[in-house]
Amino acid sequence: MTSAGATFRRVFGYEAEGLWAAPGRVNLIGEHTDYNDGLVLPFAIAQRAEAAIAPREDGHIRVCSEQNPGQITEVKVTGLRPGLPSGWAAYVAGVPWALECESGFDVAIDSSVPVGSGLSSSAAVLCSVAIGINEMFELGLSRRELARRTQKTENDYVGAPTGGMDQITSLLATIGHAILYDVRADTTEQVPFDPAGAGLTVLVIDSMIRHEHSGGEYRARRSECEESARRLGVPALRGVSVGDLPLAVKQLRDDLLIKRTRHVVTENQRVENLAGALSRGRWGRVGELLTEAHASYRDDFEASCVEVDVAVETVLAAGALGARLTGGGFGGAAIALVRAEDVSGIEDAVAAAYSSRGFRAAHMFAVAPSAGAERVV
Ligand code: GLA
């Protein structure tokens, strides 16, 4: 068995019955659009969480993780309720709760998705456990249903008011594709995405500034969007198009809500435009849209930070086709679309820019569109 299996054996002293893995994701474009009924275009990455699981007869759940050595959380499956347990173990314990699974089990987690970098380490954990217990206890839930239930875990058990993009990506992604997810229509489309075939690389530049979605900023943005929709008389900001914006600006009469609305409305349009540019192989246009999306995320949604802005400016000056902050914001990582031969020069430029400003060194690595959640052993 791979590493979660080894953790399982070391901590619990016997062999797990199965091992499941689920990936983190990079969101190519479409930020804070998912909970506004909008469009997103993410892809799964090779970094993933693994869950090694074995059933227990006594209705207890025991949770451990390679990333939190020495901690074992034990709780009765009938005693699961939001807030119990708290902390990272809630991402595991909240899964049987949302799946209405009444069987006990031992589970060990090991993850290579960096935490707090905007690459959805939380969905990776949620989804690895979800496909594992769904299969082990023959719960018979579809991938789409698992996505809905694990979003419920994150929203109602962990208490983070996130949308559903991350779970959809982790559960439905396929190699070589991004997923165009239309939340309002509840449809997904696999969009061929092959930067390597065009001599390009998607580089992640993790600023090492950490975010926390259950914290205030994400929640505040979500409420501002909901308040804007309420004032505009639409169920969600997806109901406003770019053509509607001038009128919406007049109706909102509030600078902050105007900015938030403008970001979401133009971002939905950029997702469509980027999917169109991809289908025509217009990589230069893809890059421009990424950079436009960053400006909107930074200036209208005000969810960036200086370290990520410096990364974006530096990679653009060093020849990237485009770059933007990816994920929930307030820290985390930028992605850059770069020519394969420019990768090391661009990495050097970011390292120099960070060091000259006294920032902590950025962590940089290439990502490629990878498979969704699957059984490993
Ligand atoms: C986090 C959330 C997603 C989405 C993004 C922002 O990753 O989990 O649902 O809202 O932020 O696009």
mmCIF file of C-alpha atoms and ligand atoms in Angstrom:
data_model
loop_
_atom_site.group_PDB
_atom_site.id
_atom_site.type_symbol
_atom_site.label_atom_id
_atom_site.label_comp_id
_atom_site.label_asym_id
_atom_site.label_seq_id
_atom_site.Cartn_x
_atom_site.Cartn_y
_atom_site.Cartn_z
ATOM 1 C CA MET A 1 0.000 0.000 0.000
ATOM 2 C CA THR A 2 1.071 3.601 -0.502
ATOM 3 C CA SER A 3 1.570 6.115 2.262
ATOM 4 C CA ALA A 4 -1.936 6.357 3.777
ATOM 5 C CA GLY A 5 -1.827 2.559 3.991
ATOM 6 C CA ALA A 6 1.477 2.749 5.859
ATOM 7 C CA THR A 7 0.071 5.401 8.215
ATOM 8 C CA PHE A 8 -2.960 3.210 8.822
ATOM 9 C CA ARG A 9 -0.792 0.187 9.665
ATOM 10 C CA ARG A 10 1.499 2.182 11.935
ATOM 11 C CA VAL A 11 -1.291 3.931 13.868
ATOM 12 C CA PHE A 12 -3.946 1.207 14.056
ATOM 13 C CA GLY A 13 -1.678 -1.858 13.954
ATOM 14 C CA TYR A 14 -3.447 -3.764 11.182
ATOM 15 C CA GLU A 15 -4.014 -3.536 7.413
ATOM 16 C CA ALA A 16 -6.624 -1.256 5.846
ATOM 17 C CA GLU A 17 -9.178 -2.914 3.622
ATOM 18 C CA GLY A 18 -8.972 -0.388 0.795
ATOM 19 C CA LEU A 19 -7.283 2.808 -0.317
ATOM 20 C CA TRP A 20 -9.013 5.626 -2.185
ATOM 21 C CA ALA A 21 -7.563 8.852 -3.572
ATOM 22 C CA ALA A 22 -9.099 12.182 -4.570
ATOM 23 C CA PRO A 23 -7.288 15.149 -6.134
ATOM 24 C CA GLY A 24 -6.969 18.803 -5.298
ATOM 25 C CA ARG A 25 -7.728 21.239 -8.114
ATOM 26 C CA VAL A 26 -6.595 24.365 -9.845
ATOM 27 C CA ASN A 27 -9.395 26.677 -10.818
ATOM 28 C CA LEU A 28 -8.438 27.937 -14.261
ATOM 29 C CA ILE A 29 -11.077 30.662 -14.151
ATOM 30 C CA GLY A 30 -14.428 31.471 -12.488
ATOM 31 C CA GLU A 31 -13.774 32.713 -8.961
ATOM 32 C CA HIS A 32 -16.599 33.172 -6.428
ATOM 33 C CA THR A 33 -19.038 32.444 -9.209
ATOM 34 C CA ASP A 34 -20.104 28.982 -7.984
ATOM 35 C CA TYR A 35 -22.232 30.160 -5.047
ATOM 36 C CA ASN A 36 -23.705 32.806 -7.360
ATOM 37 C CA ASP A 37 -25.169 30.067 -9.610
ATOM 38 C CA GLY A 38 -22.461 30.867 -12.150
ATOM 39 C CA LEU A 39 -19.787 29.209 -14.284
ATOM 40 C CA VAL A 40 -16.417 27.761 -13.299
ATOM 41 C CA LEU A 41 -13.648 26.025 -15.240
ATOM 42 C CA PRO A 42 -11.372 24.057 -12.887
ATOM 43 C CA PHE A 43 -9.176 20.997 -13.440
ATOM 44 C CA ALA A 44 -7.893 18.282 -11.100
ATOM 45 C CA ILE A 45 -4.175 18.137 -10.305
ATOM 46 C CA ALA A 46 -1.929 15.173 -9.528
ATOM 47 C CA GLN A 47 -1.565 16.239 -5.879
ATOM 48 C CA ARG A 48 -4.170 14.306 -3.927
ATOM 49 C CA ALA A 49 -5.414 12.989 -0.621
ATOM 50 C CA GLU A 50 -5.517 9.295 0.128
ATOM 51 C CA ALA A 51 -7.836 7.598 2.592
ATOM 52 C CA ALA A 52 -6.974 4.112 3.836
ATOM 53 C CA ILE A 53 -10.091 2.631 5.411
ATOM 54 C CA ALA A 54 -11.240 -0.524 7.207
ATOM 55 C CA PRO A 55 -14.692 -1.205 8.689
ATOM 56 C CA ARG A 56 -15.283 -1.581 12.451
ATOM 57 C CA GLU A 57 -17.975 -3.628 14.103
ATOM 58 C CA ASP A 58 -18.584 -1.350 17.107
ATOM 59 C CA GLY A 59 -19.983 1.738 15.332
ATOM 60 C CA HIS A 60 -16.966 3.852 16.221
ATOM 61 C CA ILE A 61 -14.946 6.007 13.843
ATOM 62 C CA ARG A 62 -11.247 6.555 14.417
ATOM 63 C CA VAL A 63 -9.431 9.157 12.323
ATOM 64 C CA CYS A 64 -5.718 9.817 11.981
ATOM 65 C CA SER A 65 -3.575 11.624 9.450
ATOM 66 C CA GLU A 66 0.045 11.657 8.380
ATOM 67 C CA GLN A 67 -0.114 15.462 8.487
ATOM 68 C CA ASN A 68 -1.236 15.533 12.148
ATOM 69 C CA PRO A 69 0.981 12.928 13.783
ATOM 70 C CA GLY A 70 0.099 11.745 17.249
ATOM 71 C CA GLN A 71 -3.567 12.742 16.998
ATOM 72 C CA ILE A 72 -6.289 10.117 16.847
ATOM 73 C CA THR A 73 -9.878 11.326 16.941
ATOM 74 C CA GLU A 74 -12.460 8.768 18.030
ATOM 75 C CA VAL A 75 -16.197 9.297 17.904
ATOM 76 C CA LYS A 76 -19.311 7.117 17.718
ATOM 77 C CA VAL A 77 -20.995 7.259 14.324
ATOM 78 C CA THR A 78 -24.354 7.851 16.032
ATOM 79 C CA GLY A 79 -22.812 10.729 17.994
ATOM 80 C CA LEU A 80 -21.685 12.728 14.973
ATOM 81 C CA ARG A 81 -22.962 16.267 14.886
ATOM 82 C CA PRO A 82 -21.606 19.602 13.627
ATOM 83 C CA GLY A 83 -18.874 20.834 15.928
ATOM 84 C CA LEU A 84 -18.003 17.338 17.141
ATOM 85 C CA PRO A 85 -15.217 16.709 16.424
ATOM 86 C CA SER A 86 -13.868 20.162 15.566
ATOM 87 C CA GLY A 87 -10.697 20.982 13.636
ATOM 88 C CA TRP A 88 -9.394 19.069 10.626
ATOM 89 C CA ALA A 89 -10.985 15.772 11.726
ATOM 90 C CA ALA A 90 -14.399 17.337 11.025
ATOM 91 C CA TYR A 91 -13.588 17.070 7.300
ATOM 92 C CA VAL A 92 -13.475 13.300 7.774
ATOM 93 C CA ALA A 93 -16.151 12.744 10.431
ATOM 94 C CA GLY A 94 -18.589 15.013 8.603
ATOM 95 C CA VAL A 95 -18.581 12.713 5.589
ATOM 96 C CA PRO A 96 -20.418 9.703 7.109
ATOM 97 C CA TRP A 97 -22.747 12.279 8.702
ATOM 98 C CA ALA A 98 -23.659 13.772 5.304
ATOM 99 C CA LEU A 99 -23.755 10.364 3.608
ATOM 100 C CA GLU A 100 -26.050 9.041 6.393
ATOM 101 C CA CYS A 101 -23.659 6.132 6.816
ATOM 102 C CA GLU A 102 -24.289 4.252 10.048
ATOM 103 C CA SER A 103 -21.246 1.971 9.988
ATOM 104 C CA GLY A 104 -18.066 2.543 11.948
ATOM 105 C CA PHE A 105 -14.581 2.522 10.424
ATOM 106 C CA ASP A 106 -10.940 3.364 10.945
ATOM 107 C CA VAL A 107 -9.416 5.818 8.478
ATOM 108 C CA ALA A 108 -5.926 7.185 7.884
ATOM 109 C CA ILE A 109 -5.402 10.218 5.635
ATOM 110 C CA ASP A 110 -2.261 11.244 3.810
ATOM 111 C CA SER A 111 -2.335 14.204 1.454
ATOM 112 C CA SER A 112 0.099 15.875 -0.939
ATOM 113 C CA VAL A 113 -2.207 18.875 -1.544
ATOM 114 C CA PRO A 114 -0.753 21.897 0.246
ATOM 115 C CA VAL A 115 -3.183 23.194 2.893
ATOM 116 C CA GLY A 116 -4.438 26.779 2.604
ATOM 117 C CA SER A 117 -2.947 27.365 -0.839
ATOM 118 C CA GLY A 118 -6.249 27.620 -2.742
ATOM 119 C CA LEU A 119 -5.844 24.167 -4.303
ATOM 120 C CA SER A 120 -8.667 22.597 -2.332
ATOM 121 C CA SER A 121 -6.930 20.275 0.070
ATOM 122 C CA SER A 122 -10.247 20.079 1.937
ATOM 123 C CA ALA A 123 -12.245 18.728 -1.017
ATOM 124 C CA ALA A 124 -9.484 16.178 -1.635
ATOM 125 C CA VAL A 125 -9.891 14.807 1.895
ATOM 126 C CA LEU A 126 -13.710 14.950 1.805
ATOM 127 C CA CYS A 127 -13.923 13.168 -1.539
ATOM 128 C CA SER A 128 -11.353 10.456 -0.786
ATOM 129 C CA VAL A 129 -13.323 9.484 2.319
ATOM 130 C CA ALA A 130 -16.652 9.804 0.503
ATOM 131 C CA ILE A 131 -15.823 7.455 -2.377
ATOM 132 C CA GLY A 132 -14.183 5.091 0.117
ATOM 133 C CA ILE A 133 -17.129 4.640 2.464
ATOM 134 C CA ASN A 134 -19.623 4.802 -0.406
ATOM 135 C CA GLU A 135 -17.933 1.766 -1.918
ATOM 136 C CA MET A 136 -17.009 -0.059 1.282
ATOM 137 C CA PHE A 137 -20.511 0.129 2.757
ATOM 138 C CA GLU A 138 -22.304 -0.104 -0.603
ATOM 139 C CA LEU A 139 -24.203 3.149 -0.083
ATOM 140 C CA GLY A 140 -24.917 3.358 -3.810
ATOM 141 C CA LEU A 141 -24.558 7.142 -4.151
ATOM 142 C CA SER A 142 -23.613 8.601 -7.557
ATOM 143 C CA ARG A 143 -20.608 10.880 -7.964
ATOM 144 C CA ARG A 144 -22.949 13.872 -8.368
ATOM 145 C CA GLU A 145 -24.730 12.952 -5.157
ATOM 146 C CA LEU A 146 -21.390 12.513 -3.366
ATOM 147 C CA ALA A 147 -20.445 16.013 -4.546
ATOM 148 C CA ARG A 148 -23.674 17.434 -3.092
ATOM 149 C CA ARG A 149 -23.253 15.566 0.197
ATOM 150 C CA THR A 150 -19.597 16.511 0.668
ATOM 151 C CA GLN A 151 -20.493 20.149 0.024
ATOM 152 C CA LYS A 152 -23.037 19.712 2.812
ATOM 153 C CA THR A 153 -20.222 18.427 5.036
ATOM 154 C CA GLU A 154 -18.155 21.517 4.325
ATOM 155 C CA ASN A 155 -21.092 23.940 4.692
ATOM 156 C CA ASP A 156 -23.069 22.453 7.566
ATOM 157 C CA TYR A 157 -20.606 20.289 9.487
ATOM 158 C CA VAL A 158 -17.323 22.189 9.149
ATOM 159 C CA GLY A 159 -19.149 25.518 8.836
ATOM 160 C CA ALA A 160 -17.398 26.942 5.730
ATOM 161 C CA PRO A 161 -19.945 28.598 3.390
ATOM 162 C CA THR A 162 -18.265 27.421 0.182
ATOM 163 C CA GLY A 163 -19.816 26.594 -3.186
ATOM 164 C CA GLY A 164 -19.709 23.209 -4.888
ATOM 165 C CA MET A 165 -16.913 23.612 -7.440
ATOM 166 C CA ASP A 166 -14.170 21.811 -5.545
ATOM 167 C CA GLN A 167 -16.091 18.604 -4.831
ATOM 168 C CA ILE A 168 -17.439 18.426 -8.394
ATOM 169 C CA THR A 169 -13.893 18.716 -9.721
ATOM 170 C CA SER A 170 -12.373 16.189 -7.356
ATOM 171 C CA LEU A 171 -15.094 13.622 -8.093
ATOM 172 C CA LEU A 172 -15.753 14.162 -11.820
ATOM 173 C CA ALA A 173 -12.427 15.272 -13.320
ATOM 174 C CA THR A 174 -10.775 13.294 -16.117
ATOM 175 C CA ILE A 175 -7.181 13.382 -17.368
ATOM 176 C CA GLY A 176 -6.535 16.010 -20.033
ATOM 177 C CA HIS A 177 -9.702 18.002 -19.337
ATOM 178 C CA ALA A 178 -10.979 20.966 -17.401
ATOM 179 C CA ILE A 179 -14.604 20.842 -16.239
ATOM 180 C CA LEU A 180 -17.014 23.537 -17.337
ATOM 181 C CA TYR A 181 -19.520 23.475 -14.502
ATOM 182 C CA ASP A 182 -22.692 25.508 -14.905
ATOM 183 C CA VAL A 183 -24.122 25.676 -11.413
ATOM 184 C CA ARG A 184 -27.523 27.100 -12.347
ATOM 185 C CA ALA A 185 -28.127 24.489 -15.051
ATOM 186 C CA ASP A 186 -26.423 21.842 -12.869
ATOM 187 C CA THR A 187 -24.477 20.546 -15.876
ATOM 188 C CA THR A 188 -20.835 19.659 -16.363
ATOM 189 C CA GLU A 189 -18.897 19.418 -19.596
ATOM 190 C CA GLN A 190 -15.420 17.927 -20.010
ATOM 191 C CA VAL A 191 -13.417 20.533 -21.938
ATOM 192 C CA PRO A 192 -10.191 19.264 -23.563
ATOM 193 C CA PHE A 193 -7.304 21.096 -21.902
ATOM 194 C CA ASP A 194 -3.821 20.217 -23.099
ATOM 195 C CA PRO A 195 -1.344 23.035 -22.469
ATOM 196 C CA ALA A 196 1.610 20.636 -22.817
ATOM 197 C CA GLY A 197 0.477 19.778 -26.337
ATOM 198 C CA ALA A 198 0.835 23.491 -27.175
ATOM 199 C CA GLY A 199 4.290 23.698 -25.556
ATOM 200 C CA LEU A 200 2.871 25.390 -22.464
ATOM 201 C CA THR A 201 2.939 24.748 -18.717
ATOM 202 C CA VAL A 202 0.588 25.809 -15.950
ATOM 203 C CA LEU A 203 2.847 26.903 -13.135
ATOM 204 C CA VAL A 204 1.539 27.235 -9.577
ATOM 205 C CA ILE A 205 3.206 29.913 -7.474
ATOM 206 C CA ASP A 206 2.161 29.376 -3.889
ATOM 207 C CA SER A 207 2.676 32.628 -2.006
ATOM 208 C CA MET A 208 2.664 30.680 1.294
ATOM 209 C CA ILE A 209 0.157 33.238 2.644
ATOM 210 C CA ARG A 210 -2.569 31.064 4.153
ATOM 211 C CA HIS A 211 -6.316 31.510 4.012
ATOM 212 C CA GLU A 212 -9.203 29.948 5.903
ATOM 213 C CA HIS A 213 -12.627 29.744 4.269
ATOM 214 C CA SER A 214 -14.605 29.337 7.446
ATOM 215 C CA GLY A 215 -13.139 32.727 8.408
ATOM 216 C CA GLY A 216 -14.663 36.124 7.851
ATOM 217 C CA GLU A 217 -13.534 37.349 4.422
ATOM 218 C CA TYR A 218 -14.982 34.581 2.259
ATOM 219 C CA ARG A 219 -18.255 34.682 4.175
ATOM 220 C CA ALA A 220 -18.386 38.483 3.846
ATOM 221 C CA ARG A 221 -17.937 38.303 0.072
ATOM 222 C CA ARG A 222 -20.673 35.727 -0.186
ATOM 223 C CA SER A 223 -23.089 37.906 1.809
ATOM 224 C CA GLU A 224 -22.241 40.949 -0.310
ATOM 225 C CA CYS A 225 -23.080 38.977 -3.458
ATOM 226 C CA GLU A 226 -26.345 37.751 -1.933
ATOM 227 C CA GLU A 227 -27.267 41.257 -0.840
ATOM 228 C CA SER A 228 -26.561 42.545 -4.373
ATOM 229 C CA ALA A 229 -28.772 39.836 -5.891
ATOM 230 C CA ARG A 230 -31.541 40.684 -3.426
ATOM 231 C CA ARG A 231 -31.411 44.379 -4.294
ATOM 232 C CA LEU A 232 -31.402 43.565 -8.012
ATOM 233 C CA GLY A 233 -34.383 41.248 -7.640
ATOM 234 C CA VAL A 234 -32.654 38.136 -9.038
ATOM 235 C CA PRO A 235 -32.282 34.751 -7.304
ATOM 236 C CA ALA A 236 -28.480 34.964 -7.691
ATOM 237 C CA LEU A 237 -25.981 37.174 -9.544
ATOM 238 C CA ARG A 238 -25.989 34.705 -12.439
ATOM 239 C CA GLY A 239 -29.256 36.380 -13.331
ATOM 240 C CA VAL A 240 -27.324 39.538 -14.304
ATOM 241 C CA SER A 241 -25.482 39.676 -17.656
ATOM 242 C CA VAL A 242 -22.714 42.005 -18.785
ATOM 243 C CA GLY A 243 -25.330 43.907 -20.809
ATOM 244 C CA ASP A 244 -27.407 44.398 -17.643
ATOM 245 C CA LEU A 245 -24.507 45.956 -15.733
ATOM 246 C CA PRO A 246 -25.132 49.665 -16.456
ATOM 247 C CA LEU A 247 -28.668 49.345 -15.098
ATOM 248 C CA ALA A 248 -27.516 47.218 -12.168
ATOM 249 C CA VAL A 249 -24.996 49.911 -11.239
ATOM 250 C CA LYS A 250 -27.821 52.475 -11.075
ATOM 251 C CA GLN A 251 -30.016 50.185 -8.996
ATOM 252 C CA LEU A 252 -27.350 49.171 -6.503
ATOM 253 C CA ARG A 253 -26.130 52.690 -5.665
ATOM 254 C CA ASP A 254 -23.454 51.294 -3.414
ATOM 255 C CA ASP A 255 -19.812 51.296 -4.523
ATOM 256 C CA LEU A 256 -18.880 48.141 -2.714
ATOM 257 C CA LEU A 257 -21.829 46.106 -3.992
ATOM 258 C CA ILE A 258 -21.257 47.478 -7.504
ATOM 259 C CA LYS A 259 -17.682 46.212 -7.440
ATOM 260 C CA ARG A 260 -18.606 42.761 -6.153
ATOM 261 C CA THR A 261 -21.377 42.453 -8.727
ATOM 262 C CA ARG A 262 -19.160 43.623 -11.571
ATOM 263 C CA HIS A 263 -16.565 40.991 -10.675
ATOM 264 C CA VAL A 264 -19.049 38.117 -10.634
ATOM 265 C CA VAL A 265 -20.902 39.189 -13.774
ATOM 266 C CA THR A 266 -17.775 39.805 -15.863
ATOM 267 C CA GLU A 267 -16.142 36.659 -14.474
ATOM 268 C CA ASN A 268 -18.998 34.491 -15.752
ATOM 269 C CA GLN A 269 -18.459 36.041 -19.176
ATOM 270 C CA ARG A 270 -14.714 35.406 -18.965
ATOM 271 C CA VAL A 271 -15.335 31.731 -18.190
ATOM 272 C CA GLU A 272 -17.389 31.411 -21.362
ATOM 273 C CA ASN A 273 -14.820 33.344 -23.374
ATOM 274 C CA LEU A 274 -11.953 31.255 -22.055
ATOM 275 C CA ALA A 275 -13.736 27.987 -22.841
ATOM 276 C CA GLY A 276 -14.313 29.331 -26.362
ATOM 277 C CA ALA A 277 -10.656 30.384 -26.736
ATOM 278 C CA LEU A 278 -9.541 26.922 -25.609
ATOM 279 C CA SER A 279 -11.744 25.199 -28.135
ATOM 280 C CA ARG A 280 -10.109 27.283 -30.886
ATOM 281 C CA GLY A 281 -6.578 26.733 -29.526
ATOM 282 C CA ARG A 282 -6.177 30.483 -28.991
ATOM 283 C CA TRP A 283 -3.706 30.266 -26.102
ATOM 284 C CA GLY A 284 -2.709 33.911 -26.276
ATOM 285 C CA ARG A 285 -6.337 34.852 -25.621
ATOM 286 C CA VAL A 286 -6.521 32.301 -22.785
ATOM 287 C CA GLY A 287 -3.577 34.077 -21.163
ATOM 288 C CA GLU A 288 -5.168 37.519 -21.565
ATOM 289 C CA LEU A 289 -8.375 36.337 -19.951
ATOM 290 C CA LEU A 290 -6.463 34.948 -16.967
ATOM 291 C CA THR A 291 -4.790 38.307 -16.443
ATOM 292 C CA GLU A 292 -8.074 40.207 -16.853
ATOM 293 C CA ALA A 293 -9.625 37.872 -14.294
ATOM 294 C CA HIS A 294 -6.838 38.656 -11.851
ATOM 295 C CA ALA A 295 -7.407 42.398 -12.162
ATOM 296 C CA SER A 296 -11.107 41.903 -11.460
ATOM 297 C CA TYR A 297 -10.444 39.594 -8.506
ATOM 298 C CA ARG A 298 -7.908 42.055 -7.092
ATOM 299 C CA ASP A 299 -9.674 45.369 -7.726
ATOM 300 C CA ASP A 300 -13.409 44.639 -7.739
ATOM 301 C CA PHE A 301 -13.596 41.600 -5.480
ATOM 302 C CA GLU A 302 -10.651 42.754 -3.332
ATOM 303 C CA ALA A 303 -9.646 39.212 -2.507
ATOM 304 C CA SER A 304 -5.977 39.215 -3.484
ATOM 305 C CA CYS A 305 -2.927 40.052 -1.380
ATOM 306 C CA VAL A 306 0.324 41.833 -2.125
ATOM 307 C CA GLU A 307 2.395 38.635 -2.327
ATOM 308 C CA VAL A 308 0.141 37.117 -5.003
ATOM 309 C CA ASP A 309 -0.026 40.426 -6.884
ATOM 310 C CA VAL A 310 3.771 40.555 -6.952
ATOM 311 C CA ALA A 311 3.865 36.982 -8.296
ATOM 312 C CA VAL A 312 1.404 37.866 -11.057
ATOM 313 C CA GLU A 313 3.218 41.079 -12.049
ATOM 314 C CA THR A 314 6.597 39.346 -11.999
ATOM 315 C CA VAL A 315 5.597 36.384 -14.177
ATOM 316 C CA LEU A 316 3.907 38.688 -16.702
ATOM 317 C CA ALA A 317 7.020 40.864 -16.909
ATOM 318 C CA ALA A 318 9.091 37.682 -17.370
ATOM 319 C CA GLY A 319 7.028 36.524 -20.352
ATOM 320 C CA ALA A 320 4.043 34.529 -19.029
ATOM 321 C CA LEU A 321 1.016 34.502 -21.376
ATOM 322 C CA GLY A 322 -1.246 35.244 -18.422
ATOM 323 C CA ALA A 323 -1.559 34.814 -14.659
ATOM 324 C CA ARG A 324 -4.079 35.095 -11.865
ATOM 325 C CA LEU A 325 -4.827 34.281 -8.255
ATOM 326 C CA THR A 326 -6.577 30.899 -8.132
ATOM 327 C CA GLY A 327 -8.977 29.563 -5.493
ATOM 328 C CA GLY A 328 -10.861 31.256 -2.695
ATOM 329 C CA GLY A 329 -8.452 34.174 -2.276
ATOM 330 C CA PHE A 330 -6.989 36.167 0.641
ATOM 331 C CA GLY A 331 -3.661 34.412 0.114
ATOM 332 C CA GLY A 332 -2.883 31.124 -1.555
ATOM 333 C CA ALA A 333 -1.463 30.628 -5.008
ATOM 334 C CA ALA A 334 -1.228 32.272 -8.408
ATOM 335 C CA ILE A 335 -1.286 30.246 -11.591
ATOM 336 C CA ALA A 336 0.652 31.299 -14.655
ATOM 337 C CA LEU A 337 0.407 30.064 -18.222
ATOM 338 C CA VAL A 338 3.989 29.951 -19.458
ATOM 339 C CA ARG A 339 5.967 28.558 -22.401
ATOM 340 C CA ALA A 340 7.680 25.350 -21.271
ATOM 341 C CA GLU A 341 11.121 26.752 -22.103
ATOM 342 C CA ASP A 342 10.484 29.835 -19.932
ATOM 343 C CA VAL A 343 9.581 27.953 -16.730
ATOM 344 C CA SER A 344 12.945 28.095 -15.004
ATOM 345 C CA GLY A 345 13.574 31.741 -15.938
ATOM 346 C CA ILE A 346 10.154 32.690 -14.586
ATOM 347 C CA GLU A 347 10.731 30.743 -11.380
ATOM 348 C CA ASP A 348 14.027 32.568 -10.918
ATOM 349 C CA ALA A 349 12.324 35.926 -11.487
ATOM 350 C CA VAL A 350 9.683 35.183 -8.816
ATOM 351 C CA ALA A 351 12.315 33.937 -6.358
ATOM 352 C CA ALA A 352 14.302 37.150 -6.868
ATOM 353 C CA ALA A 353 11.218 39.382 -6.554
ATOM 354 C CA TYR A 354 10.144 37.663 -3.322
ATOM 355 C CA SER A 355 13.582 37.746 -1.801
ATOM 356 C CA SER A 356 14.146 41.426 -2.627
ATOM 357 C CA ARG A 357 10.892 42.290 -0.835
ATOM 358 C CA GLY A 358 11.686 40.123 2.167
ATOM 359 C CA PHE A 359 8.746 37.750 1.471
ATOM 360 C CA ARG A 360 8.890 34.140 2.532
ATOM 361 C CA ALA A 361 10.049 32.031 -0.468
ATOM 362 C CA ALA A 362 7.233 31.005 -2.818
ATOM 363 C CA HIS A 363 6.685 27.325 -3.534
ATOM 364 C CA MET A 364 6.489 26.748 -7.314
ATOM 365 C CA PHE A 365 5.507 23.652 -9.235
ATOM 366 C CA ALA A 366 3.920 22.688 -12.544
ATOM 367 C CA VAL A 367 0.463 21.100 -12.689
ATOM 368 C CA ALA A 368 -1.322 19.121 -15.387
ATOM 369 C CA PRO A 369 -4.991 18.157 -15.773
ATOM 370 C CA SER A 370 -5.278 14.853 -13.905
ATOM 371 C CA ALA A 371 -7.775 12.155 -12.974
ATOM 372 C CA GLY A 372 -10.632 12.483 -10.508
ATOM 373 C CA ALA A 373 -11.199 10.401 -7.392
ATOM 374 C CA GLU A 374 -10.526 6.681 -7.715
ATOM 375 C CA ARG A 375 -9.852 3.503 -5.807
ATOM 376 C CA VAL A 376 -6.119 2.843 -5.583
ATOM 377 C CA VAL A 377 -5.999 -0.556 -3.856
HETATM 378 C C1 GLA B 1 -13.260 28.047 -2.529
HETATM 379 C C2 GLA B 1 -14.612 27.394 -2.423
HETATM 380 C C3 GLA B 1 -15.259 27.259 -3.798
HETATM 381 C C4 GLA B 1 -15.247 28.580 -4.547
HETATM 382 C C5 GLA B 1 -13.869 29.214 -4.507
HETATM 383 C C6 GLA B 1 -13.841 30.581 -5.100
HETATM 384 O O1 GLA B 1 -12.379 27.199 -3.202
HETATM 385 O O2 GLA B 1 -14.496 26.130 -1.828
HETATM 386 O O3 GLA B 1 -16.558 26.752 -3.655
HETATM 387 O O4 GLA B 1 -16.221 29.449 -4.051
HETATM 388 O O5 GLA B 1 -13.357 29.289 -3.194
HETATM 389 O O6 GLA B 1 -14.063 30.520 -6.468
#
